[in-house]
Amino acid sequence: MQTPGILDRIVERKRAEVERLRAVRRDLERAAEDAPPPRPFLDPLRRSPCVGVIAEVKRRSPGAGAIAPELHPEALSAEFEDGGAFAISVLTDGAWFGGSLEDLAAVRRGSGVPVLRKDFVIDPVQVTEARAAGADLVLLVVRILDRALLGDLRAMAHDMGMTALVEAHDEWEVEAALEAEAKLVGANNRDLADFRTSLEVTERLAPYVPGDALLVSESGIRDARDVARVAAAGADAVLVGETLVRSGSPGPVVGEMAAVKRVGGGAGVRGGPPRGRGASP
């Protein structure tokens, strides 16, 4: 999600946050048990004829700086949902993105669609914390996890009824996501080295995602034409943040994006090349 230097600093801070969370693990486990049941994501998206728009509540980022520091999560998510958003993503990192789990809980209470916790998850206690706040999906970033831990976190999210969005930026990370049995794979269009975005990342990685998994194109989506472009490559959904938050009137923009048709349900244009480090990129 970020340049390597920033990413390392974010993860280091997350380790400190995890240590504090472990002191309240039992409370989080009880809260997770009492949370409302997770809303389904995968099957409804498989049945949808259109690309699912995951609209993001995002105040700021290390790359873009301040985007909308004073946004109201409930009001913004209501605009997204009125426009036809398939799900809402909430950035819950505070130090770098200005978000919080309180934002997620507020969006979940006022929303009728699935809600994704978008953060830097490096420990099982954060998965429990996400469920306790009401998250229906949780982001797992391959770049910051070893394969064993990635598999454990993905399985834990599944056991709690949530869907794991497993984010990859290159072919080898897609391989790791599939090894972890991910059924929702994110192609991150943002280059971690220079922070630029290119939809060619989705086009390059899509053939490596088999048709029985769903593909989300993340970052760099500006309008319905971009949605149509990644849909043609096999994307089943898009994750869009900054474009919508800056638009001033996100509902109609979401509506235009959400009207784009999926192409063959993904399976018709994906799943060809062999996986593994011996495969040609």
mmCIF file of C-alpha atoms in Angstrom:
data_model
loop_
_atom_site.group_PDB
_atom_site.id
_atom_site.type_symbol
_atom_site.label_atom_id
_atom_site.label_comp_id
_atom_site.label_asym_id
_atom_site.label_seq_id
_atom_site.Cartn_x
_atom_site.Cartn_y
_atom_site.Cartn_z
ATOM 1 C CA MET A 1 0.000 0.000 0.000
ATOM 2 C CA GLN A 2 2.936 2.397 0.638
ATOM 3 C CA THR A 3 6.581 2.939 -0.285
ATOM 4 C CA PRO A 4 8.888 0.483 1.508
ATOM 5 C CA GLY A 5 10.254 3.086 3.952
ATOM 6 C CA ILE A 6 6.825 4.246 5.050
ATOM 7 C CA LEU A 7 5.489 0.700 5.066
ATOM 8 C CA ASP A 8 8.266 -0.412 7.415
ATOM 9 C CA ARG A 9 7.468 2.454 9.777
ATOM 10 C CA ILE A 10 3.756 1.690 9.698
ATOM 11 C CA VAL A 11 4.353 -1.973 10.490
ATOM 12 C CA GLU A 12 6.706 -1.097 13.322
ATOM 13 C CA ARG A 13 4.035 1.100 14.864
ATOM 14 C CA LYS A 14 1.496 -1.705 14.408
ATOM 15 C CA ARG A 15 3.704 -4.029 16.447
ATOM 16 C CA ALA A 16 3.477 -1.597 19.344
ATOM 17 C CA GLU A 17 -0.298 -1.359 18.920
ATOM 18 C CA VAL A 18 -0.571 -5.152 18.925
ATOM 19 C CA GLU A 19 1.293 -5.367 22.234
ATOM 20 C CA ARG A 20 -1.279 -3.051 23.800
ATOM 21 C CA LEU A 21 -4.164 -5.007 22.288
ATOM 22 C CA ARG A 22 -2.975 -8.273 23.784
ATOM 23 C CA ALA A 23 -3.739 -6.891 27.234
ATOM 24 C CA VAL A 24 -7.438 -6.689 26.324
ATOM 25 C CA ARG A 25 -7.649 -9.807 24.148
ATOM 26 C CA ARG A 26 -10.323 -11.457 26.293
ATOM 27 C CA ASP A 27 -12.517 -8.353 26.159
ATOM 28 C CA LEU A 28 -12.148 -8.267 22.383
ATOM 29 C CA GLU A 29 -13.047 -11.939 22.111
ATOM 30 C CA ARG A 30 -16.238 -11.373 24.106
ATOM 31 C CA ALA A 31 -17.110 -8.324 22.007
ATOM 32 C CA ALA A 32 -16.525 -10.302 18.814
ATOM 33 C CA GLU A 33 -18.899 -13.004 20.012
ATOM 34 C CA ASP A 34 -21.551 -10.368 20.726
ATOM 35 C CA ALA A 35 -21.114 -8.491 17.442
ATOM 36 C CA PRO A 36 -23.843 -8.708 14.791
ATOM 37 C CA PRO A 37 -23.323 -11.577 12.311
ATOM 38 C CA PRO A 38 -21.025 -10.787 9.375
ATOM 39 C CA ARG A 39 -22.735 -9.779 6.168
ATOM 40 C CA PRO A 40 -21.971 -11.988 3.146
ATOM 41 C CA PHE A 41 -19.832 -10.608 0.349
ATOM 42 C CA LEU A 42 -18.590 -13.363 -1.960
ATOM 43 C CA ASP A 43 -21.845 -15.038 -3.002
ATOM 44 C CA PRO A 44 -23.737 -11.779 -3.619
ATOM 45 C CA LEU A 45 -20.847 -10.520 -5.755
ATOM 46 C CA ARG A 46 -20.749 -13.769 -7.727
ATOM 47 C CA ARG A 47 -24.434 -13.301 -8.509
ATOM 48 C CA SER A 48 -24.099 -9.639 -9.452
ATOM 49 C CA PRO A 49 -24.067 -8.790 -13.179
ATOM 50 C CA CYS A 50 -22.160 -5.575 -12.418
ATOM 51 C CA VAL A 51 -18.796 -4.682 -10.958
ATOM 52 C CA GLY A 52 -18.985 -4.275 -7.181
ATOM 53 C CA VAL A 53 -17.849 -0.860 -5.987
ATOM 54 C CA ILE A 54 -16.116 -0.889 -2.588
ATOM 55 C CA ALA A 55 -16.238 2.803 -1.683
ATOM 56 C CA GLU A 56 -13.715 4.001 0.865
ATOM 57 C CA VAL A 57 -13.934 6.346 3.837
ATOM 58 C CA LYS A 58 -10.513 7.990 3.779
ATOM 59 C CA ARG A 59 -9.350 11.170 5.522
ATOM 60 C CA ARG A 60 -5.707 11.270 4.466
ATOM 61 C CA SER A 61 -2.780 9.138 3.300
ATOM 62 C CA PRO A 62 1.015 9.391 3.362
ATOM 63 C CA GLY A 63 1.062 9.862 -0.409
ATOM 64 C CA ALA A 64 -1.871 12.233 -0.937
ATOM 65 C CA GLY A 65 -1.700 14.084 2.363
ATOM 66 C CA ALA A 66 -4.955 15.565 3.676
ATOM 67 C CA ILE A 67 -7.957 14.509 1.600
ATOM 68 C CA ALA A 68 -10.975 15.251 3.805
ATOM 69 C CA PRO A 69 -9.857 15.570 7.448
ATOM 70 C CA GLU A 70 -13.303 16.666 8.659
ATOM 71 C CA LEU A 71 -15.402 14.050 6.872
ATOM 72 C CA HIS A 72 -18.285 12.407 8.731
ATOM 73 C CA PRO A 73 -18.060 8.647 8.181
ATOM 74 C CA GLU A 74 -21.791 7.907 8.560
ATOM 75 C CA ALA A 75 -22.857 10.691 6.197
ATOM 76 C CA LEU A 76 -20.238 9.811 3.589
ATOM 77 C CA SER A 77 -21.010 6.090 3.700
ATOM 78 C CA ALA A 78 -24.722 6.888 3.332
ATOM 79 C CA GLU A 79 -23.929 8.793 0.127
ATOM 80 C CA PHE A 80 -21.878 5.842 -1.095
ATOM 81 C CA GLU A 81 -24.665 3.400 -0.353
ATOM 82 C CA ASP A 82 -27.323 5.624 -1.946
ATOM 83 C CA GLY A 83 -25.173 5.682 -5.075
ATOM 84 C CA GLY A 84 -25.073 1.894 -5.245
ATOM 85 C CA ALA A 85 -21.878 0.928 -3.404
ATOM 86 C CA PHE A 86 -21.580 -2.823 -2.971
ATOM 87 C CA ALA A 87 -19.519 -2.433 0.207
ATOM 88 C CA ILE A 88 -17.845 0.260 2.296
ATOM 89 C CA SER A 89 -14.132 0.272 3.147
ATOM 90 C CA VAL A 90 -13.046 2.136 6.267
ATOM 91 C CA LEU A 91 -9.400 2.980 6.898
ATOM 92 C CA THR A 92 -8.904 2.408 10.617
ATOM 93 C CA ASP A 93 -5.225 3.356 10.967
ATOM 94 C CA GLY A 94 -4.986 6.539 13.000
ATOM 95 C CA ALA A 95 -1.370 7.647 12.795
ATOM 96 C CA TRP A 96 -1.039 7.652 9.002
ATOM 97 C CA PHE A 97 -4.604 7.768 7.678
ATOM 98 C CA GLY A 98 -6.585 9.579 10.373
ATOM 99 C CA GLY A 99 -9.049 6.734 10.798
ATOM 100 C CA SER A 100 -10.273 4.669 13.727
ATOM 101 C CA LEU A 101 -12.283 1.618 14.654
ATOM 102 C CA GLU A 102 -14.923 4.046 15.926
ATOM 103 C CA ASP A 103 -15.321 5.166 12.294
ATOM 104 C CA LEU A 104 -15.840 1.561 11.247
ATOM 105 C CA ALA A 105 -18.328 0.835 14.019
ATOM 106 C CA ALA A 106 -20.321 3.956 13.142
ATOM 107 C CA VAL A 107 -20.409 3.060 9.444
ATOM 108 C CA ARG A 108 -21.417 -0.521 10.242
ATOM 109 C CA ARG A 109 -24.308 0.628 12.454
ATOM 110 C CA GLY A 110 -25.695 2.934 9.791
ATOM 111 C CA SER A 111 -25.011 0.828 6.701
ATOM 112 C CA GLY A 112 -26.840 -2.039 5.077
ATOM 113 C CA VAL A 113 -23.897 -3.288 3.001
ATOM 114 C CA PRO A 114 -20.728 -5.169 4.036
ATOM 115 C CA VAL A 115 -17.980 -3.141 5.699
ATOM 116 C CA LEU A 116 -14.249 -3.768 5.195
ATOM 117 C CA ARG A 117 -11.646 -3.003 7.823
ATOM 118 C CA LYS A 118 -8.709 -1.613 5.856
ATOM 119 C CA ASP A 119 -5.595 -1.559 8.010
ATOM 120 C CA PHE A 120 -2.205 -3.231 8.389
ATOM 121 C CA VAL A 121 -3.081 -6.517 10.060
ATOM 122 C CA ILE A 122 -0.050 -8.417 11.370
ATOM 123 C CA ASP A 123 -1.479 -10.381 14.295
ATOM 124 C CA PRO A 124 -4.565 -12.493 15.098
ATOM 125 C CA VAL A 125 -5.671 -10.071 17.818
ATOM 126 C CA GLN A 126 -6.331 -7.473 15.105
ATOM 127 C CA VAL A 127 -8.674 -9.886 13.331
ATOM 128 C CA THR A 128 -10.575 -10.330 16.595
ATOM 129 C CA GLU A 129 -10.591 -6.554 17.040
ATOM 130 C CA ALA A 130 -12.040 -6.113 13.537
ATOM 131 C CA ARG A 131 -14.890 -8.544 14.235
ATOM 132 C CA ALA A 132 -15.550 -6.920 17.610
ATOM 133 C CA ALA A 133 -16.039 -3.583 15.806
ATOM 134 C CA GLY A 134 -18.482 -5.210 13.377
ATOM 135 C CA ALA A 135 -16.261 -5.698 10.329
ATOM 136 C CA ASP A 136 -17.572 -8.047 7.649
ATOM 137 C CA LEU A 137 -14.301 -8.124 5.713
ATOM 138 C CA VAL A 138 -10.684 -7.619 6.704
ATOM 139 C CA LEU A 139 -7.710 -6.622 4.537
ATOM 140 C CA LEU A 140 -4.584 -8.792 4.594
ATOM 141 C CA VAL A 141 -1.539 -7.359 2.802
ATOM 142 C CA VAL A 142 0.737 -10.109 1.461
ATOM 143 C CA ARG A 143 3.766 -7.797 1.428
ATOM 144 C CA ILE A 144 3.877 -7.534 5.233
ATOM 145 C CA LEU A 145 3.107 -11.163 6.164
ATOM 146 C CA ASP A 146 5.011 -14.412 5.877
ATOM 147 C CA ARG A 147 3.093 -17.193 4.156
ATOM 148 C CA ALA A 148 2.334 -19.195 7.285
ATOM 149 C CA LEU A 149 0.900 -16.197 9.123
ATOM 150 C CA LEU A 150 -1.034 -15.098 6.032
ATOM 151 C CA GLY A 151 -2.693 -18.501 5.862
ATOM 152 C CA ASP A 152 -3.487 -18.461 9.575
ATOM 153 C CA LEU A 153 -5.033 -14.988 9.447
ATOM 154 C CA ARG A 154 -7.084 -15.827 6.362
ATOM 155 C CA ALA A 155 -8.389 -18.997 8.020
ATOM 156 C CA MET A 156 -9.141 -17.135 11.251
ATOM 157 C CA ALA A 157 -11.168 -14.491 9.417
ATOM 158 C CA HIS A 158 -13.100 -17.254 7.646
ATOM 159 C CA ASP A 159 -13.764 -19.087 10.912
ATOM 160 C CA MET A 160 -15.211 -15.865 12.357
ATOM 161 C CA GLY A 161 -17.513 -15.530 9.354
ATOM 162 C CA MET A 162 -15.618 -12.679 7.734
ATOM 163 C CA THR A 163 -14.194 -12.453 4.225
ATOM 164 C CA ALA A 164 -10.467 -11.776 3.819
ATOM 165 C CA LEU A 165 -9.442 -9.452 1.000
ATOM 166 C CA VAL A 166 -5.863 -10.593 0.335
ATOM 167 C CA GLU A 167 -3.895 -7.857 -1.395
ATOM 168 C CA ALA A 168 -1.084 -8.539 -3.883
ATOM 169 C CA HIS A 169 1.074 -6.328 -6.094
ATOM 170 C CA ASP A 170 2.985 -8.854 -8.171
ATOM 171 C CA GLU A 171 2.755 -12.421 -9.466
ATOM 172 C CA TRP A 172 4.549 -13.963 -6.503
ATOM 173 C CA GLU A 173 2.218 -12.256 -4.051
ATOM 174 C CA VAL A 174 -0.776 -13.566 -5.988
ATOM 175 C CA GLU A 175 0.754 -17.021 -5.640
ATOM 176 C CA ALA A 176 1.010 -16.492 -1.861
ATOM 177 C CA ALA A 177 -2.612 -15.312 -1.690
ATOM 178 C CA LEU A 178 -3.827 -18.418 -3.503
ATOM 179 C CA GLU A 179 -1.632 -20.668 -1.373
ATOM 180 C CA ALA A 180 -3.452 -19.153 1.627
ATOM 181 C CA GLU A 181 -6.729 -20.208 -0.049
ATOM 182 C CA ALA A 182 -7.890 -16.644 -0.628
ATOM 183 C CA LYS A 183 -11.204 -16.398 -2.447
ATOM 184 C CA LEU A 184 -11.015 -12.610 -2.712
ATOM 185 C CA VAL A 185 -7.753 -11.346 -4.199
ATOM 186 C CA GLY A 186 -6.883 -7.669 -4.463
ATOM 187 C CA ALA A 187 -4.605 -6.392 -7.220
ATOM 188 C CA ASN A 188 -2.986 -3.265 -5.801
ATOM 189 C CA ASN A 189 -2.349 -0.862 -8.679
ATOM 190 C CA ARG A 190 -0.118 1.321 -6.514
ATOM 191 C CA ASP A 191 3.630 0.829 -6.938
ATOM 192 C CA LEU A 192 5.173 0.386 -3.505
ATOM 193 C CA ALA A 193 8.464 1.891 -4.647
ATOM 194 C CA ASP A 194 7.349 5.211 -6.172
ATOM 195 C CA PHE A 195 3.691 5.499 -5.105
ATOM 196 C CA ARG A 196 2.414 5.868 -8.666
ATOM 197 C CA THR A 197 -0.619 3.923 -9.824
ATOM 198 C CA SER A 198 -1.141 1.979 -13.018
ATOM 199 C CA LEU A 199 -4.141 -0.108 -14.012
ATOM 200 C CA GLU A 200 -1.706 -2.297 -15.928
ATOM 201 C CA VAL A 201 -1.053 -4.060 -12.610
ATOM 202 C CA THR A 202 -4.596 -5.462 -12.614
ATOM 203 C CA GLU A 203 -4.299 -6.371 -16.290
ATOM 204 C CA ARG A 204 -1.015 -8.158 -15.646
ATOM 205 C CA LEU A 205 -2.110 -10.055 -12.540
ATOM 206 C CA ALA A 206 -5.676 -10.961 -13.534
ATOM 207 C CA PRO A 207 -4.716 -14.065 -15.571
ATOM 208 C CA TYR A 208 -3.054 -15.540 -12.482
ATOM 209 C CA VAL A 209 -6.291 -15.419 -10.464
ATOM 210 C CA PRO A 210 -8.415 -18.521 -11.148
ATOM 211 C CA GLY A 211 -12.065 -18.180 -12.010
ATOM 212 C CA ASP A 212 -13.246 -19.614 -8.692
ATOM 213 C CA ALA A 213 -11.730 -16.625 -6.874
ATOM 214 C CA LEU A 214 -12.957 -13.046 -7.123
ATOM 215 C CA LEU A 215 -10.646 -10.203 -8.129
ATOM 216 C CA VAL A 216 -10.689 -6.654 -6.751
ATOM 217 C CA SER A 217 -8.793 -3.889 -8.560
ATOM 218 C CA GLU A 218 -7.488 -1.451 -5.927
ATOM 219 C CA SER A 219 -6.214 2.140 -6.284
ATOM 220 C CA GLY A 220 -5.974 4.401 -9.305
ATOM 221 C CA ILE A 221 -9.634 4.096 -10.294
ATOM 222 C CA ARG A 222 -10.828 7.535 -11.409
ATOM 223 C CA ASP A 223 -14.060 7.020 -13.337
ATOM 224 C CA ALA A 224 -16.379 4.503 -14.992
ATOM 225 C CA ARG A 225 -14.002 4.153 -17.936
ATOM 226 C CA ASP A 226 -11.297 2.887 -15.604
ATOM 227 C CA VAL A 227 -13.807 0.482 -14.066
ATOM 228 C CA ALA A 228 -14.684 -0.809 -17.539
ATOM 229 C CA ARG A 229 -10.992 -1.249 -18.327
ATOM 230 C CA VAL A 230 -10.251 -3.420 -15.292
ATOM 231 C CA ALA A 231 -13.545 -5.275 -15.745
ATOM 232 C CA ALA A 232 -12.418 -6.201 -19.249
ATOM 233 C CA ALA A 233 -9.299 -7.707 -17.668
ATOM 234 C CA GLY A 234 -11.451 -9.788 -15.325
ATOM 235 C CA ALA A 235 -11.954 -7.632 -12.212
ATOM 236 C CA ASP A 236 -15.142 -8.419 -10.324
ATOM 237 C CA ALA A 237 -14.929 -5.388 -8.027
ATOM 238 C CA VAL A 238 -13.021 -2.145 -7.560
ATOM 239 C CA LEU A 239 -11.891 -0.370 -4.407
ATOM 240 C CA VAL A 240 -12.113 3.407 -4.802
ATOM 241 C CA GLY A 241 -11.231 5.988 -2.183
ATOM 242 C CA GLU A 242 -9.638 9.329 -2.992
ATOM 243 C CA THR A 243 -11.591 9.920 -6.210
ATOM 244 C CA LEU A 244 -14.913 9.583 -4.410
ATOM 245 C CA VAL A 245 -13.965 11.543 -1.296
ATOM 246 C CA ARG A 246 -12.648 14.462 -3.372
ATOM 247 C CA SER A 247 -15.597 14.464 -5.778
ATOM 248 C CA GLY A 248 -17.873 16.531 -3.533
ATOM 249 C CA SER A 249 -20.860 14.492 -4.702
ATOM 250 C CA PRO A 250 -19.803 10.850 -4.541
ATOM 251 C CA GLY A 251 -23.210 9.230 -4.975
ATOM 252 C CA PRO A 252 -23.546 9.839 -8.746
ATOM 253 C CA VAL A 253 -19.890 8.852 -9.308
ATOM 254 C CA VAL A 254 -20.469 5.569 -7.472
ATOM 255 C CA GLY A 255 -23.609 5.059 -9.546
ATOM 256 C CA GLU A 256 -21.729 5.408 -12.828
ATOM 257 C CA MET A 257 -19.055 2.967 -11.677
ATOM 258 C CA ALA A 258 -21.565 0.484 -10.289
ATOM 259 C CA ALA A 259 -23.379 0.337 -13.625
ATOM 260 C CA VAL A 260 -20.367 -1.229 -15.378
ATOM 261 C CA LYS A 261 -20.990 -4.876 -16.247
ATOM 262 C CA ARG A 262 -18.714 -7.694 -15.187
ATOM 263 C CA VAL A 263 -17.131 -9.617 -18.045
ATOM 264 C CA GLY A 264 -17.900 -13.328 -17.901
ATOM 265 C CA GLY A 265 -17.992 -13.338 -14.125
ATOM 266 C CA GLY A 266 -14.192 -13.211 -14.154
ATOM 267 C CA ALA A 267 -13.804 -16.879 -15.110
ATOM 268 C CA GLY A 268 -14.188 -16.119 -18.797
ATOM 269 C CA VAL A 269 -11.067 -13.951 -18.948
ATOM 270 C CA ARG A 270 -8.899 -15.296 -16.124
ATOM 271 C CA GLY A 271 -7.150 -18.377 -14.900
ATOM 272 C CA GLY A 272 -4.952 -19.243 -17.873
ATOM 273 C CA PRO A 273 -1.197 -19.080 -17.140
ATOM 274 C CA PRO A 274 0.376 -21.550 -14.701
ATOM 275 C CA ARG A 275 1.299 -20.288 -11.251
ATOM 276 C CA GLY A 276 4.682 -20.530 -9.593
ATOM 277 C CA ARG A 277 8.043 -18.850 -9.897
ATOM 278 C CA GLY A 278 8.737 -20.722 -13.098
ATOM 279 C CA ALA A 279 5.765 -19.115 -14.824
ATOM 280 C CA SER A 280 6.318 -16.223 -17.183
ATOM 281 C CA PRO A 281 5.027 -12.893 -15.808
#
